[in-house]
Structure formats: structure tokens, C-alpha cells
Backbone as XML, in Angstrom:
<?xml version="1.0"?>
<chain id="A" units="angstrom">
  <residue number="1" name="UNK">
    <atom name="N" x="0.286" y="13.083" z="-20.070"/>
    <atom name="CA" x="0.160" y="11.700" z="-19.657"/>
    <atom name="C" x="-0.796" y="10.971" z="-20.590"/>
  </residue>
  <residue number="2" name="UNK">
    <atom name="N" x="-0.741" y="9.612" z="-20.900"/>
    <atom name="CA" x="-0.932" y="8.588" z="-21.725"/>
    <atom name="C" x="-2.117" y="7.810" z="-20.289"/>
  </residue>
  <residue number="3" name="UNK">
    <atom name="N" x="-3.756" y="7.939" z="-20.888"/>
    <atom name="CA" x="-3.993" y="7.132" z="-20.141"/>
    <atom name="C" x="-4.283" y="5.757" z="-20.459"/>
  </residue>
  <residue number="4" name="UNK">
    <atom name="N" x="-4.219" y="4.711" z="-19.436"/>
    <atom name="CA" x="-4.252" y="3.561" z="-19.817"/>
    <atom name="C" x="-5.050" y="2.640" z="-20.007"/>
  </residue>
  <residue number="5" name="UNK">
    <atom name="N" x="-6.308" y="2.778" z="-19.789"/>
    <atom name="CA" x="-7.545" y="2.807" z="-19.717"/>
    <atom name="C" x="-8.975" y="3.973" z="-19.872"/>
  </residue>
  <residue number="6" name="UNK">
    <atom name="N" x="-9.841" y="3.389" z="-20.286"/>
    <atom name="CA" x="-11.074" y="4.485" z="-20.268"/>
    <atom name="C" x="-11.503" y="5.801" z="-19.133"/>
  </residue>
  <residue number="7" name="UNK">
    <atom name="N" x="-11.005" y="4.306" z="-18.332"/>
    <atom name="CA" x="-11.342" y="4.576" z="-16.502"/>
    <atom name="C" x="-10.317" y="5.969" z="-16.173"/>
  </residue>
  <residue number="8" name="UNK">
    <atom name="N" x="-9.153" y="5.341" z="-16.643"/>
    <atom name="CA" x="-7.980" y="6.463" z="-16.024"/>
    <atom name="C" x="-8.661" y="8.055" z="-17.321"/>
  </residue>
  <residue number="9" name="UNK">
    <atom name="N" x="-8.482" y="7.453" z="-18.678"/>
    <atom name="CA" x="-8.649" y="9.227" z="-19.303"/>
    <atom name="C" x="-9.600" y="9.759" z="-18.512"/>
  </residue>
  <residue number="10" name="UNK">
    <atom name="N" x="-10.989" y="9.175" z="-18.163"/>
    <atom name="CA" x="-12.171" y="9.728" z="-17.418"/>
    <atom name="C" x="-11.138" y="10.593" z="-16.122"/>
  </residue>
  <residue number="11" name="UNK">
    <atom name="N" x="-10.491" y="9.946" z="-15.478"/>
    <atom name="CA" x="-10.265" y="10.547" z="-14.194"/>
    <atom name="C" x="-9.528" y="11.754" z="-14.691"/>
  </residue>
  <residue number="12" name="UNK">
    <atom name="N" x="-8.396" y="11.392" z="-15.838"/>
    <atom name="CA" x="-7.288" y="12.525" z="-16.002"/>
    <atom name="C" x="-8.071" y="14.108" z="-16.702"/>
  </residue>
  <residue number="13" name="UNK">
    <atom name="N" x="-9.434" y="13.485" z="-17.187"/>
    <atom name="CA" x="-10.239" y="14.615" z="-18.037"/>
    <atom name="C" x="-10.574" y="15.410" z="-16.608"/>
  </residue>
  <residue number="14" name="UNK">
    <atom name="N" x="-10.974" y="14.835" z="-15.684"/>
    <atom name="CA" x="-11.983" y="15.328" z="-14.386"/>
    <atom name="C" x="-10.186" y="16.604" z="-13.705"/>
  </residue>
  <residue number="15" name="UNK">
    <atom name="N" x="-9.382" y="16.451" z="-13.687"/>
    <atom name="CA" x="-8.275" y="16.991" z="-13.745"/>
    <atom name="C" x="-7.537" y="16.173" z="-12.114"/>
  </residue>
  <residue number="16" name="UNK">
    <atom name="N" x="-7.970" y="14.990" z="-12.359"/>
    <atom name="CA" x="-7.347" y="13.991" z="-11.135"/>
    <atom name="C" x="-5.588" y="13.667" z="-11.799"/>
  </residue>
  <residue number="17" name="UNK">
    <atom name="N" x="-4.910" y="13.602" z="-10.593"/>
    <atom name="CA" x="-3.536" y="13.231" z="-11.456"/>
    <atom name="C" x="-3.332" y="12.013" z="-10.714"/>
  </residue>
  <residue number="18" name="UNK">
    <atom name="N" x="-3.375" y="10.979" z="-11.874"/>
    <atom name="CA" x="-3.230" y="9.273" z="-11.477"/>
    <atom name="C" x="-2.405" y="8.795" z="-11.458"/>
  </residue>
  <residue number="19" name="UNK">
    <atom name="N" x="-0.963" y="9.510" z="-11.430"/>
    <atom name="CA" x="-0.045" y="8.966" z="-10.447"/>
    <atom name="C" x="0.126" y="9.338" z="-9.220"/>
  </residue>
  <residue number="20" name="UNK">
    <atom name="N" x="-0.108" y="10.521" z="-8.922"/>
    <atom name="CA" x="-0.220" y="10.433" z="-7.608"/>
    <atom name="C" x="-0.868" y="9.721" z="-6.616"/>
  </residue>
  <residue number="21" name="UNK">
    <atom name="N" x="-2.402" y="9.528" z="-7.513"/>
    <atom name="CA" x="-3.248" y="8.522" z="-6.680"/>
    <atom name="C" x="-2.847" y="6.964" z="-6.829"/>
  </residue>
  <residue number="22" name="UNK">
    <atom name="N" x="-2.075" y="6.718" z="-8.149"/>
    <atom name="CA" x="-1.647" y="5.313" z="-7.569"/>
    <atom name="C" x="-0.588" y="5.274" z="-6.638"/>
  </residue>
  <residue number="23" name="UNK">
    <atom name="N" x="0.153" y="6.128" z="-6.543"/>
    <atom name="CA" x="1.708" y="5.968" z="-5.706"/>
    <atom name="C" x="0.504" y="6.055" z="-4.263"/>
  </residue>
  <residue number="24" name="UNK">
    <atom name="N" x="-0.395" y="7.077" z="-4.130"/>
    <atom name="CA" x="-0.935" y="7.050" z="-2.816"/>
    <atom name="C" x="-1.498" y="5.447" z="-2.173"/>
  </residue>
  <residue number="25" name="UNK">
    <atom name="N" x="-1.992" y="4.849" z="-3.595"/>
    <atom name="CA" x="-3.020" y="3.231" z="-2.873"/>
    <atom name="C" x="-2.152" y="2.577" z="-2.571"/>
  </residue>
  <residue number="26" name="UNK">
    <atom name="N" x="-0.578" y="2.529" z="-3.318"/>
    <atom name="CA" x="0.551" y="1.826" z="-3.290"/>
    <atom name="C" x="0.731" y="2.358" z="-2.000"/>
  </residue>
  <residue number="27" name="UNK">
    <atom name="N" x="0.921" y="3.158" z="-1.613"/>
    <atom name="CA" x="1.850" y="3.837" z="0.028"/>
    <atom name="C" x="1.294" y="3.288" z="0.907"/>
  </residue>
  <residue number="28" name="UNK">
    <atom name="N" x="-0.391" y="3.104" z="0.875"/>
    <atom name="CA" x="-1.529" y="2.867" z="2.147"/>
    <atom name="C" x="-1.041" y="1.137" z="1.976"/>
  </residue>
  <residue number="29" name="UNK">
    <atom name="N" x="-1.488" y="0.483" z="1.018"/>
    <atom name="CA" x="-1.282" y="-0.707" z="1.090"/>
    <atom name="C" x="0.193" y="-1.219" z="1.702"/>
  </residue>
  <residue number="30" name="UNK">
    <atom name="N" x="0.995" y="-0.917" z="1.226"/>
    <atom name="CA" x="1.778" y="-1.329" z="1.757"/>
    <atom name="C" x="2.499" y="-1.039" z="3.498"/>
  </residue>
  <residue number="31" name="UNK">
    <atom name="N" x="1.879" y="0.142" z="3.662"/>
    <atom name="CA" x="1.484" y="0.307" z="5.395"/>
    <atom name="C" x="0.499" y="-0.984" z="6.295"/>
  </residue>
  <residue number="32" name="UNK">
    <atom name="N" x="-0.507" y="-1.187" z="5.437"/>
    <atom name="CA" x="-1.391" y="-2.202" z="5.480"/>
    <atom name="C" x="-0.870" y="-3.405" z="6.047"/>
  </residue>
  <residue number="33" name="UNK">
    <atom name="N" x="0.253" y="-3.721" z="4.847"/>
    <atom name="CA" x="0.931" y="-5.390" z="4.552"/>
    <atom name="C" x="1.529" y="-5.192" z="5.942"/>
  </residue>
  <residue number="34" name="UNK">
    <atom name="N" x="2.121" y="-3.970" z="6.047"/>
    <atom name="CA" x="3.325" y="-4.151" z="7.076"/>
    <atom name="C" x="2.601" y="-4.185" z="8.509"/>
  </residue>
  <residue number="35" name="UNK">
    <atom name="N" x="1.770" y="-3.662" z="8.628"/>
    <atom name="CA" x="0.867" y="-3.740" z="9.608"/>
    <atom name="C" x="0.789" y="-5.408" z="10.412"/>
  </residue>
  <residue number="36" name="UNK">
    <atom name="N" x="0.025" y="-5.509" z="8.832"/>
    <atom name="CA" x="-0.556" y="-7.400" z="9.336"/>
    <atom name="C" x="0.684" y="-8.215" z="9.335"/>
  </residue>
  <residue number="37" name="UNK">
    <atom name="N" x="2.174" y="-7.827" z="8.991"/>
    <atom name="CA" x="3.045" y="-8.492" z="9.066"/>
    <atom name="C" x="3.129" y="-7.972" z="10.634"/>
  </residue>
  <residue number="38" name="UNK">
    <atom name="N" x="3.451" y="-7.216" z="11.459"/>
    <atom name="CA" x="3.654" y="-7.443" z="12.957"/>
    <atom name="C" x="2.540" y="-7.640" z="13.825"/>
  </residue>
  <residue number="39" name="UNK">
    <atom name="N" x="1.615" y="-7.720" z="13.422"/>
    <atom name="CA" x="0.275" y="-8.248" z="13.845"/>
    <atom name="C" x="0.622" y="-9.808" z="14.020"/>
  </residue>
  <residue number="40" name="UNK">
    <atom name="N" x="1.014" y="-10.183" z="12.881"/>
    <atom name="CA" x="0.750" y="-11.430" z="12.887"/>
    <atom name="C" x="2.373" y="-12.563" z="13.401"/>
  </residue>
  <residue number="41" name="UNK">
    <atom name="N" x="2.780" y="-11.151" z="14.083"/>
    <atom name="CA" x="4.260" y="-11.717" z="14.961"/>
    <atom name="C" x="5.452" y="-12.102" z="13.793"/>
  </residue>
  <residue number="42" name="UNK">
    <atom name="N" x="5.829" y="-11.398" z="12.588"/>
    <atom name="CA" x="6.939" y="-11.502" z="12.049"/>
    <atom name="C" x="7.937" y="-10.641" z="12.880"/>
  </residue>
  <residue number="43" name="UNK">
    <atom name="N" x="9.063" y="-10.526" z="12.783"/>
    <atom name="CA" x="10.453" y="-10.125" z="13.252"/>
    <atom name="C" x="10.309" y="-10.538" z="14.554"/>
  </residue>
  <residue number="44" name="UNK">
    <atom name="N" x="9.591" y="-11.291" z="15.111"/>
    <atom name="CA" x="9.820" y="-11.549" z="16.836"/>
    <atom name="C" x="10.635" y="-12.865" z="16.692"/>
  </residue>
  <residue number="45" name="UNK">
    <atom name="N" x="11.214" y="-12.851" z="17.596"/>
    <atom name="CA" x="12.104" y="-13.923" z="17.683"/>
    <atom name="C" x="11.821" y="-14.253" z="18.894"/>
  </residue>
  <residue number="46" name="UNK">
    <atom name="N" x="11.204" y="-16.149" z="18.934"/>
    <atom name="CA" x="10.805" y="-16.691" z="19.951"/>
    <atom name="C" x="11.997" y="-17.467" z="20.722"/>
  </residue>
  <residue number="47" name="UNK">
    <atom name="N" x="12.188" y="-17.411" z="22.090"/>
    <atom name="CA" x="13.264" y="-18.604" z="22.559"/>
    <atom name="C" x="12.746" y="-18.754" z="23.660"/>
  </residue>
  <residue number="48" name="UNK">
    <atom name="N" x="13.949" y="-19.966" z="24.621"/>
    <atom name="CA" x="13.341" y="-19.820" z="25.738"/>
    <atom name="C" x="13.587" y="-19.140" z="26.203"/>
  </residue>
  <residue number="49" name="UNK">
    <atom name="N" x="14.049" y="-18.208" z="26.425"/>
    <atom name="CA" x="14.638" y="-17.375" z="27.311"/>
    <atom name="C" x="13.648" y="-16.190" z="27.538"/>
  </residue>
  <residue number="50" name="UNK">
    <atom name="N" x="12.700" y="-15.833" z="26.662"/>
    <atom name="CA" x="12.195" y="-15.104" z="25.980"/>
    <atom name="C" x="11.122" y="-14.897" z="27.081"/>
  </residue>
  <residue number="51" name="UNK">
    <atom name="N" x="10.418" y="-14.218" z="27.971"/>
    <atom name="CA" x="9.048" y="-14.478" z="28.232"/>
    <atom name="C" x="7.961" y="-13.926" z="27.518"/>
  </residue>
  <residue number="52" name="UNK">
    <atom name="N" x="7.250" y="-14.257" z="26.955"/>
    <atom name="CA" x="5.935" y="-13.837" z="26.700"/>
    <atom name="C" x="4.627" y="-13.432" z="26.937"/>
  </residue>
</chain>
């Protein structure tokens, strides 16, 4: 692997493998997004009929 930064060779020397850890921040975050997306009442569908 080609690192892409200082930051990353440092990690890849330490014998960290930085794709895994980005696919991991990518996985959490986007649990995250989806989180605050039904938190914050996406896919509900309001009517009257609806009680709340």
C-alpha cells in the first residue's frame, strides 16, 4: 500500500491497516447519519389519519 499522507505511512509503519480503519469510520458514520435521519422523523409519513 501507497500511503497518502505522512500521517497514514506513520500508521501503516506502526503495522495499522488503513483501509480497514477507513472503511470502519465510513461504516460508524454512516450508522450515525442514519440514526439522526430517523431521529429526526425522515420516512414517516404524516396524515390525518395518522395518530401521533
Amino acid at each position: 500500500n501507497i500511503a497518502r499522507s505522512a500521517d497514514e505511512a506513520e500508521r501503516q509503519a506502526r503495522g495499522e491497516n488503513v483501509i480497514n480503519a477507513q472503511f470502519e469510520e465510513e461504516r460508524i458514520a454512516s450508522e450515525e447519519a442514519a440514526a439522526d435521519l430517523l431521529e429526526g422523523g425522515a420516512g414517516q409519513i404524516a396524515s390525518e389519519f395518522s395518530e401521533a
